[in-house]
Tab-separated table of C-alpha atoms in Angstrom:
chain	number	residue	atom	x	y	z
K	271	UNK	CA	17.954	-28.782	-12.669
K	272	UNK	CA	15.118	-30.858	-11.123
K	273	UNK	CA	12.142	-32.948	-11.916
K	274	UNK	CA	9.734	-31.709	-14.716
K	275	UNK	CA	6.945	-29.439	-13.668
K	276	UNK	CA	3.926	-31.471	-12.637
K	277	UNK	CA	1.612	-29.146	-14.550
K	278	UNK	CA	3.714	-29.327	-17.657
K	279	UNK	CA	3.802	-33.203	-17.248
K	280	UNK	CA	0.010	-33.359	-17.421
K	281	UNK	CA	-0.402	-30.499	-19.846
K	282	UNK	CA	-2.727	-28.423	-17.756
K	283	UNK	CA	-2.561	-24.805	-16.402
K	284	UNK	CA	-2.098	-23.975	-12.826
K	285	UNK	CA	-5.681	-22.941	-12.574
K	286	UNK	CA	-6.923	-26.319	-13.948
K	287	UNK	CA	-9.958	-27.710	-12.077
K	288	UNK	CA	-9.857	-31.113	-10.503
K	289	UNK	CA	-11.871	-32.547	-13.176
K	290	UNK	CA	-9.464	-31.226	-15.854
K	291	UNK	CA	-6.538	-32.566	-14.005
K	292	UNK	CA	-8.141	-36.057	-13.733
K	293	UNK	CA	-9.070	-35.903	-17.407
K	294	UNK	CA	-5.446	-35.033	-18.402
K	295	UNK	CA	-4.147	-37.793	-16.186
K	296	UNK	CA	-6.405	-40.389	-17.877
K	297	UNK	CA	-5.030	-39.402	-21.232
K	298	UNK	CA	-1.412	-39.385	-20.275
K	299	UNK	CA	-1.668	-42.697	-18.223
K	300	UNK	CA	-3.208	-44.669	-21.136
K	301	UNK	CA	-0.401	-43.102	-23.476
K	302	UNK	CA	2.464	-44.126	-21.267
K	303	UNK	CA	1.128	-47.314	-19.612
K	304	UNK	CA	4.083	-50.068	-19.617
K	305	UNK	CA	1.492	-52.653	-20.922
K	306	UNK	CA	1.288	-50.703	-24.299
K	307	UNK	CA	5.170	-50.400	-24.380
K	308	UNK	CA	6.563	-53.775	-23.238
K	309	UNK	CA	10.178	-53.448	-22.196
K	310	UNK	CA	10.352	-49.744	-22.745
K	311	UNK	CA	11.848	-48.462	-19.628
K	312	UNK	CA	11.478	-44.775	-20.879
K	313	UNK	CA	7.758	-45.089	-21.038
K	314	UNK	CA	7.497	-46.879	-17.741
K	315	UNK	CA	9.302	-44.015	-16.069
K	316	UNK	CA	7.104	-41.529	-17.881
K	317	UNK	CA	4.073	-43.380	-16.440
K	318	UNK	CA	5.443	-43.214	-12.988
K	319	UNK	CA	6.146	-39.480	-13.403
K	320	UNK	CA	2.514	-38.590	-14.615
K	321	UNK	CA	1.003	-40.829	-11.790
K	322	UNK	CA	3.167	-38.932	-9.281
K	323	UNK	CA	2.177	-35.628	-10.643
K	324	UNK	CA	-1.591	-36.569	-10.621
K	325	UNK	CA	-1.223	-37.907	-7.030
K	326	UNK	CA	0.037	-34.370	-5.917
K	327	UNK	CA	-2.325	-32.272	-7.977
K	328	UNK	CA	-5.432	-34.148	-7.135
K	329	UNK	CA	-4.951	-33.513	-3.389
K	330	UNK	CA	-5.840	-30.012	-2.482
K	331	UNK	CA	-3.244	-29.954	0.492
K	332	UNK	CA	-0.508	-31.505	-1.593
K	333	UNK	CA	-1.240	-29.194	-4.499
K	334	UNK	CA	-1.095	-26.123	-2.344
K	335	UNK	CA	2.248	-27.340	-0.918
K	336	UNK	CA	3.601	-27.880	-4.390
K	337	UNK	CA	2.364	-24.534	-5.714
K	338	UNK	CA	4.154	-22.801	-2.872
K	339	UNK	CA	7.423	-24.843	-2.583
K	340	UNK	CA	7.578	-26.849	-5.895
K	341	UNK	CA	9.354	-30.349	-5.749
K	342	UNK	CA	11.111	-29.380	-2.460
K	343	UNK	CA	7.703	-29.720	-0.705
K	344	UNK	CA	8.226	-33.476	-1.037
K	345	UNK	CA	11.807	-33.835	-0.361
K	346	UNK	CA	13.093	-35.312	2.841
K	347	UNK	CA	11.698	-33.179	5.628
K	348	UNK	CA	9.661	-30.834	3.251
K	349	UNK	CA	6.446	-29.362	4.217
K	350	UNK	CA	4.530	-31.848	1.854
K	351	UNK	CA	6.028	-34.770	3.637
K	352	UNK	CA	4.333	-33.580	6.917
K	353	UNK	CA	1.094	-32.617	4.949
K	354	UNK	CA	0.189	-36.273	4.311
K	355	UNK	CA	2.447	-37.663	1.548
K	356	UNK	CA	2.702	-40.855	3.629
K	357	UNK	CA	6.457	-40.808	3.500
K	358	UNK	CA	6.561	-41.043	-0.255
K	359	UNK	CA	4.530	-41.572	-3.415
K	360	UNK	CA	2.222	-44.328	-3.897
K	361	UNK	CA	2.086	-47.257	-6.450
K	362	UNK	CA	1.324	-45.664	-9.896
K	363	UNK	CA	-0.651	-48.725	-10.847
K	364	UNK	CA	-2.889	-48.252	-7.802
K	365	UNK	CA	-3.552	-44.643	-8.848
K	366	UNK	CA	-4.382	-45.937	-12.258
K	367	UNK	CA	-6.884	-48.314	-10.970
K	368	UNK	CA	-8.386	-45.578	-8.673
K	369	UNK	CA	-9.018	-43.448	-11.722
K	370	UNK	CA	-10.198	-46.167	-14.171
K	371	UNK	CA	-11.598	-48.639	-11.802
K	372	UNK	CA	-10.324	-52.317	-11.549
K	373	UNK	CA	-12.540	-53.865	-14.245
K	374	UNK	CA	-11.905	-51.222	-16.742
K	375	UNK	CA	-8.172	-51.549	-16.054
K	376	UNK	CA	-8.202	-55.136	-16.591
K	377	UNK	CA	-10.546	-54.929	-19.638
K	378	UNK	CA	-8.458	-52.246	-21.275
K	379	UNK	CA	-5.022	-53.890	-20.922
K	380	UNK	CA	-6.107	-57.576	-20.865
K	381	UNK	CA	-5.202	-58.379	-17.311
K	382	UNK	CA	-3.433	-56.946	-14.218
K	383	UNK	CA	-0.443	-54.736	-14.654
K	384	UNK	CA	2.989	-56.011	-13.835
K	385	UNK	CA	4.452	-53.129	-12.085
K	386	UNK	CA	8.175	-52.414	-12.409
K	387	UNK	CA	10.810	-50.712	-10.519
K	388	UNK	CA	10.088	-50.106	-6.807
K	389	UNK	CA	6.463	-51.067	-6.730
K	390	UNK	CA	4.701	-54.432	-6.579
K	391	UNK	CA	7.956	-56.239	-7.603
K	392	UNK	CA	9.295	-56.861	-3.991
K	393	UNK	CA	12.184	-54.712	-4.561
K	394	UNK	CA	12.741	-51.548	-2.305
K	395	UNK	CA	14.943	-49.673	-4.755
K	396	UNK	CA	13.726	-46.974	-7.156
K	397	UNK	CA	15.429	-45.333	-9.946
K	398	UNK	CA	16.591	-41.624	-9.570
K	399	UNK	CA	15.111	-38.930	-11.745
K	400	UNK	CA	16.804	-37.351	-14.597
K	401	UNK	CA	18.138	-33.669	-14.129
K	402	UNK	CA	18.575	-30.718	-16.372
K	403	UNK	CA	21.490	-28.138	-16.101
K	404	UNK	CA	21.723	-24.965	-18.358
K	405	UNK	CA	25.127	-24.163	-19.310
K	406	UNK	CA	26.164	-20.909	-20.817
K	407	UNK	CA	29.399	-20.977	-23.071
K	408	UNK	CA	31.258	-18.558	-25.313
K	409	UNK	CA	31.269	-18.675	-29.051
K	410	UNK	CA	34.929	-19.541	-28.943
K	411	UNK	CA	34.312	-22.687	-26.598
K	412	UNK	CA	31.493	-23.604	-29.150
K	413	UNK	CA	34.065	-23.230	-32.013
K	414	UNK	CA	36.859	-25.091	-30.420
K	415	UNK	CA	35.197	-27.543	-28.054
K	416	UNK	CA	36.160	-27.681	-24.410
K	417	UNK	CA	35.677	-29.273	-21.029
K	418	UNK	CA	33.618	-27.683	-18.265
K	419	UNK	CA	33.194	-28.497	-14.685
K	420	UNK	CA	29.813	-27.924	-13.349
K	421	UNK	CA	28.514	-27.852	-9.777
K	422	UNK	CA	24.731	-28.671	-8.984
K	423	UNK	CA	22.800	-29.809	-6.019
K	424	UNK	CA	21.145	-33.180	-6.134
K	425	UNK	CA	20.397	-36.419	-4.175
K	426	UNK	CA	23.521	-38.616	-3.928
K	427	UNK	CA	24.022	-41.961	-2.317
K	428	UNK	CA	24.109	-41.779	1.443
K	429	UNK	CA	27.860	-42.468	2.368
K	430	UNK	CA	26.776	-43.614	5.818
K	431	UNK	CA	24.801	-46.475	4.568
K	432	UNK	CA	26.367	-46.738	1.010
K	433	UNK	CA	22.947	-45.993	-0.370
K	434	UNK	CA	21.120	-49.107	1.000
K	435	UNK	CA	18.994	-47.082	3.461
K	436	UNK	CA	19.855	-49.536	6.317
K	437	UNK	CA	21.997	-48.607	9.220
K	438	UNK	CA	25.361	-50.214	9.011
K	439	UNK	CA	25.219	-53.596	10.685
K	440	UNK	CA	21.604	-54.089	9.854
K	441	UNK	CA	20.080	-55.325	6.592
K	442	UNK	CA	17.075	-54.884	4.274
K	443	UNK	CA	14.521	-57.300	5.142
K	444	UNK	CA	11.126	-58.543	3.591
K	445	UNK	CA	8.142	-56.540	4.834
K	446	UNK	CA	6.305	-58.690	7.560
K	447	UNK	CA	3.035	-56.922	6.675
K	448	UNK	CA	2.792	-57.845	3.047
K	449	UNK	CA	5.272	-60.746	2.725
K	450	UNK	CA	7.132	-58.927	0.139
K	451	UNK	CA	4.220	-58.484	-2.279
K	452	UNK	CA	4.100	-54.673	-1.840
K	453	UNK	CA	0.267	-55.054	-1.390
K	454	UNK	CA	-2.186	-56.199	1.117
K	455	UNK	CA	-5.658	-57.491	0.672
K	456	UNK	CA	-8.557	-56.708	3.154
K	457	UNK	CA	-12.087	-57.843	3.128
K	458	UNK	CA	-15.028	-55.542	3.118
K	459	UNK	CA	-18.229	-57.613	3.436
K	460	UNK	CA	-18.347	-59.809	0.298
K	461	UNK	CA	-15.510	-57.844	-1.430
K	462	UNK	CA	-11.872	-58.136	-1.192
K	463	UNK	CA	-9.804	-54.885	-1.783
K	464	UNK	CA	-6.144	-54.854	-2.652
K	465	UNK	CA	-4.228	-51.836	-1.764
K	466	UNK	CA	-0.498	-50.730	-1.307
K	467	UNK	CA	1.016	-51.964	1.902
K	468	UNK	CA	0.970	-49.184	4.465
K	469	UNK	CA	4.200	-50.482	6.304
K	470	UNK	CA	6.567	-50.474	3.219
K	471	UNK	CA	4.648	-48.143	0.843
K	472	UNK	CA	4.569	-50.874	-1.841
K	473	UNK	CA	8.258	-51.679	-1.853
K	474	UNK	CA	7.952	-55.145	-0.314
K	475	UNK	CA	11.295	-54.759	1.573
K	476	UNK	CA	12.363	-52.147	4.025
K	477	UNK	CA	15.492	-51.651	6.313
K	478	UNK	CA	15.739	-53.644	9.480
K	479	UNK	CA	16.962	-50.496	10.962
K	480	UNK	CA	16.635	-47.215	9.025
K	481	UNK	CA	19.935	-45.315	8.425
K	482	UNK	CA	20.090	-42.525	11.131
K	483	UNK	CA	21.516	-40.082	8.507
K	484	UNK	CA	19.258	-40.532	5.537
K	485	UNK	CA	16.182	-41.900	7.402
K	486	UNK	CA	16.151	-45.071	5.250
K	487	UNK	CA	16.047	-43.245	1.978
K	488	UNK	CA	19.525	-44.206	0.977
K	489	UNK	CA	20.528	-40.753	-0.272
K	490	UNK	CA	21.229	-37.267	0.876
K	491	UNK	CA	21.064	-33.936	-0.957
K	492	UNK	CA	24.613	-32.473	-1.668
K	493	UNK	CA	26.493	-30.332	-4.182
K	494	UNK	CA	27.949	-32.636	-6.967
K	495	UNK	CA	30.758	-31.732	-9.449
K	496	UNK	CA	30.891	-33.312	-12.845
K	497	UNK	CA	33.116	-32.483	-15.890
K	498	UNK	CA	31.239	-32.138	-19.053
K	499	UNK	CA	32.996	-32.480	-22.623
K	500	UNK	CA	31.644	-29.766	-25.061
K	501	UNK	CA	32.114	-30.869	-28.622
K	502	UNK	CA	33.197	-28.438	-31.218
K	503	UNK	CA	30.395	-26.953	-33.363
K	504	UNK	CA	27.719	-27.197	-30.658
K	505	UNK	CA	24.783	-24.855	-30.874
K	506	UNK	CA	22.235	-23.184	-28.385
K	507	UNK	CA	19.577	-25.495	-27.198
K	508	UNK	CA	21.404	-28.694	-27.844
K	509	UNK	CA	21.550	-31.253	-25.079
K	510	UNK	CA	24.494	-33.309	-23.796
K	511	UNK	CA	23.722	-36.508	-21.731
K	512	UNK	CA	25.896	-37.445	-18.766
K	513	UNK	CA	24.717	-41.026	-17.899
K	514	UNK	CA	24.246	-41.747	-14.297
K	515	UNK	CA	24.836	-38.255	-13.101
K	516	UNK	CA	21.184	-37.393	-12.477
K	517	UNK	CA	19.419	-37.937	-9.093
K	518	UNK	CA	20.581	-41.159	-7.140
K	519	UNK	CA	18.083	-43.781	-6.792
K	520	UNK	CA	16.287	-44.688	-3.649
K	521	UNK	CA	17.848	-47.470	-1.505
K	522	UNK	CA	20.413	-48.388	-4.063
K	523	UNK	CA	18.438	-47.946	-7.105
K	524	UNK	CA	20.048	-46.810	-10.422
K	525	UNK	CA	20.756	-43.162	-10.765
K	526	UNK	CA	18.939	-41.014	-13.466
K	527	UNK	CA	20.907	-39.081	-16.007
K	528	UNK	CA	22.022	-35.481	-16.249
K	529	UNK	CA	21.013	-33.374	-19.439
K	530	UNK	CA	23.201	-30.400	-19.896
K	531	UNK	CA	21.445	-27.801	-22.265
K	532	UNK	CA	24.016	-25.379	-23.883
K	533	UNK	CA	23.367	-21.681	-24.434
K	534	UNK	CA	25.961	-19.976	-26.601
K	535	UNK	CA	26.575	-16.299	-25.679
K	536	UNK	CA	26.424	-13.563	-28.322
K	537	UNK	CA	29.950	-12.540	-29.477
K	538	UNK	CA	31.104	-8.895	-29.844
K	539	UNK	CA	32.379	-9.363	-33.329
K	540	UNK	CA	30.831	-12.438	-34.897
K	541	UNK	CA	27.249	-13.327	-35.656
K	542	UNK	CA	26.365	-16.964	-36.134
K	543	UNK	CA	23.875	-18.278	-38.666
K	544	UNK	CA	23.717	-22.148	-38.445
K	545	UNK	CA	27.485	-23.095	-39.165
K	546	UNK	CA	28.381	-19.689	-40.875
K	547	UNK	CA	29.847	-16.882	-39.319
K	548	UNK	CA	29.313	-13.090	-40.265
K	549	UNK	CA	31.215	-10.031	-39.226
K	550	UNK	CA	31.590	-6.377	-40.246
K	551	UNK	CA	34.849	-4.865	-40.900
K	552	UNK	CA	35.609	-1.048	-41.550
K	553	UNK	CA	37.640	-0.238	-44.642
K	554	UNK	CA	39.289	3.068	-45.378
K	555	UNK	CA	37.644	4.723	-48.383
K	556	UNK	CA	41.001	5.183	-50.122
K	557	UNK	CA	41.692	1.507	-49.744
K	558	UNK	CA	38.324	0.732	-51.136
K	559	UNK	CA	38.818	2.852	-54.144
K	560	UNK	CA	42.510	1.927	-54.845
K	561	UNK	CA	42.290	-1.787	-53.762
K	562	UNK	CA	44.587	-3.638	-51.343
K	563	UNK	CA	44.912	-6.288	-48.561
K	564	UNK	CA	43.471	-6.054	-45.060
K	565	UNK	CA	43.452	-8.282	-42.002
K	566	UNK	CA	40.198	-9.408	-40.711
K	567	UNK	CA	39.248	-11.371	-37.474
K	568	UNK	CA	38.684	-15.183	-37.562
K	569	UNK	CA	38.224	-18.109	-35.128
K	570	UNK	CA	39.921	-20.401	-37.580
K	571	UNK	CA	43.385	-20.110	-36.489
K	572	UNK	CA	45.495	-19.316	-33.404
K	573	UNK	CA	46.387	-15.773	-34.490
K	574	UNK	CA	42.917	-14.814	-34.799
K	575	UNK	CA	43.223	-12.929	-38.118
K	576	UNK	CA	43.489	-13.775	-41.672
K	577	UNK	CA	44.354	-11.618	-44.917
K	578	UNK	CA	41.572	-10.481	-47.215
K	579	UNK	CA	42.242	-8.972	-50.590
K	580	UNK	CA	39.911	-6.078	-51.386
K	581	UNK	CA	39.594	-5.297	-55.088
K	582	UNK	CA	39.835	-1.772	-56.639
K	583	UNK	CA	36.394	0.046	-56.432
K	584	UNK	CA	34.840	-2.000	-53.603
K	585	UNK	CA	31.505	-0.660	-52.609
K	586	UNK	CA	30.142	-0.278	-48.986
K	587	UNK	CA	28.297	-3.330	-47.856
K	588	UNK	CA	30.074	-5.702	-50.296
K	589	UNK	CA	30.293	-9.241	-48.762
K	590	UNK	CA	33.293	-11.440	-49.180
K	591	UNK	CA	33.372	-15.291	-48.397
K	592	UNK	CA	36.184	-16.948	-46.716
K	593	UNK	CA	35.520	-20.719	-47.407
K	594	UNK	CA	35.665	-23.266	-44.414
K	595	UNK	CA	36.402	-20.586	-41.836
K	596	UNK	CA	33.096	-20.878	-40.140
K	597	UNK	CA	31.907	-23.166	-37.303
K	598	UNK	CA	32.874	-26.914	-37.439
K	599	UNK	CA	30.106	-29.201	-38.118
K	600	UNK	CA	28.803	-31.079	-34.993
K	601	UNK	CA	28.378	-34.373	-36.679
K	602	UNK	CA	30.488	-34.061	-39.732
K	603	UNK	CA	33.999	-32.912	-41.019
K	604	UNK	CA	32.528	-30.131	-43.126
K	605	UNK	CA	32.892	-26.529	-42.016
K	606	UNK	CA	30.806	-23.517	-42.544
K	607	UNK	CA	32.025	-20.299	-44.113
K	608	UNK	CA	32.978	-17.025	-42.781
K	609	UNK	CA	31.404	-13.920	-44.451
K	610	UNK	CA	33.044	-10.450	-44.190
K	611	UNK	CA	30.853	-7.430	-44.899
K	612	UNK	CA	32.793	-4.201	-45.459
K	613	UNK	CA	31.811	-0.791	-44.389
K	614	UNK	CA	33.563	2.135	-46.065
K	615	UNK	CA	35.020	4.437	-43.328
K	616	UNK	CA	34.671	8.020	-44.345
K	617	UNK	CA	36.770	10.402	-42.251
K	618	UNK	CA	34.681	12.782	-40.286
K	619	UNK	CA	37.208	15.500	-40.064
K	620	UNK	CA	39.815	16.738	-42.483
K	621	UNK	CA	42.917	18.901	-42.067
K	622	UNK	CA	43.700	21.610	-44.706
K	623	UNK	CA	45.994	19.476	-46.737
K	624	UNK	CA	43.698	16.508	-46.781
K	625	UNK	CA	40.696	18.730	-47.933
K	626	UNK	CA	42.811	20.317	-50.546
K	627	UNK	CA	43.947	17.055	-52.084
K	628	UNK	CA	40.397	15.741	-51.937
K	629	UNK	CA	39.014	18.879	-53.702
K	630	UNK	CA	41.697	18.399	-56.348
K	631	UNK	CA	40.722	14.890	-56.725
K	632	UNK	CA	36.902	15.660	-57.029
K	633	UNK	CA	37.742	18.353	-59.669
K	634	UNK	CA	39.746	15.860	-61.566
K	635	UNK	CA	36.874	13.402	-61.484
K	636	UNK	CA	34.366	16.142	-62.565
K	637	UNK	CA	32.359	15.590	-59.287
K	638	UNK	CA	29.497	17.886	-58.551
K	639	UNK	CA	26.970	17.925	-55.735
K	640	UNK	CA	24.426	15.970	-57.835
K	641	UNK	CA	24.157	12.129	-57.870
K	642	UNK	CA	26.867	10.475	-60.230
K	643	UNK	CA	24.353	8.042	-61.746
K	644	UNK	CA	22.903	9.509	-64.842
K	645	UNK	CA	19.832	7.386	-64.753
K	646	UNK	CA	19.093	8.391	-61.131
K	647	UNK	CA	16.921	11.358	-62.161
K	648	UNK	CA	15.270	9.329	-64.763
K	649	UNK	CA	14.152	6.794	-62.200
K	650	UNK	CA	13.097	9.510	-59.924
K	651	UNK	CA	10.882	11.230	-62.610
K	652	UNK	CA	9.096	7.909	-63.184
K	653	UNK	CA	7.866	7.981	-59.524
K	654	UNK	CA	6.228	11.331	-59.822
K	655	UNK	CA	4.957	10.579	-63.393
C-alpha cells in the first residue's frame, strides 16, 4: 500500500553496482522524459519516480537507509531525512542533467526541459503518490457484487493548515533566494552553474511560517477509511481505481489514486474457471442406476440450490451443465455456466437385509467377480501380445 519499490522502478536487483544503477536510470529516464510525451501526466509522474529512485540508490547512505527501512526512511522524521535527504527529494531534471550532462541533455531533447509539478514552475505543491491495497473477498461477494469499507494508513491533508503547509494566519510566499524560479545561478570562474534553490528545494515558494503540526509539508500520516464498490463478476488480480484516495499532495497538491487489487478466496464447494463454476456432488448408486432428481448447490439464486435430473444408468464422473448459472460477466450481461460432476456414492457397510437384496440383484443380473465388459480381456491381451 505504498510507493513502488525503488529497485523495481529501475529494474535492478538489490545487489546492483552503482554503475548498473546509473545505467538503468539512464534508460528509464529517457523512456519517460516529459519532452518525449508532451502533455502526458502519467509519463511525467513516472519520470519523477525513477529520478527519485535513482537519487536514493546512487547515494550509499540513503541506499543503506532505504534497504533497512524502505520508504519510511524518507517520510517526515524518518532516518533517511536525517541522513542527508535535504528535507526532500531534488528536481528530477537536475538529476537528469547530472547524469547526462547539460549539453547532452539539450542536444537530445532540443532545448531545456520545462519541469512540471513542484519543480521549476514556481509552484510549491506536489502531487501525491498512488497507493495499492490488496483486498481479499469471498466467491459469493465476487458473484453478487458488494461494497467494502477498507482502512489503510496514508498521508492526508493536515487539518491544522488545511494542507497549505503554512501556519494559520501566515501565507505561502515567493522564495526570496531564487525569486520564485526554483533555481539559482552561481559563477565559478568563467562558468555559470544553475542548481536547485537550497532554500525552497526547487519549489519557488515556501510558507512564511511553517505549520507547527506538519512542519510545512501540508499533510500528516493517519488512518483513512474508504468504501469500495466491488462489481459482480470480478476475478483475482483485477484492479479497482478509487480516484483521489491515494497519498495527499504536498502543500495542497492533488492527491494520488488508490488502486485496490482483489483476491478471491477459494470456496469450499465451487471451483472457478473463468466465468464457469464446477462442483462435485455425491449421488447414491441406486439413484444413479434407477434415475431421479437431486438438488445441487448453486450461487445463482437466494435458496442456494437447484434441481438436477439424473438419467437412468448415470456413470461415475458424468458432468452435467447448468446453463447461465455460472459467474456473471464483468463487462457484459452474459453469464458463465455451472458444471456438476457426479460421484457415485457406494455404501461402505451393509446390513443383512441390504446384503441379501444386493446378492439377489447381482444373481438376477448374472454378475460375477470378472469385469462386465466382454472386450476388456481382449484389450488386455493386446498389451501383453
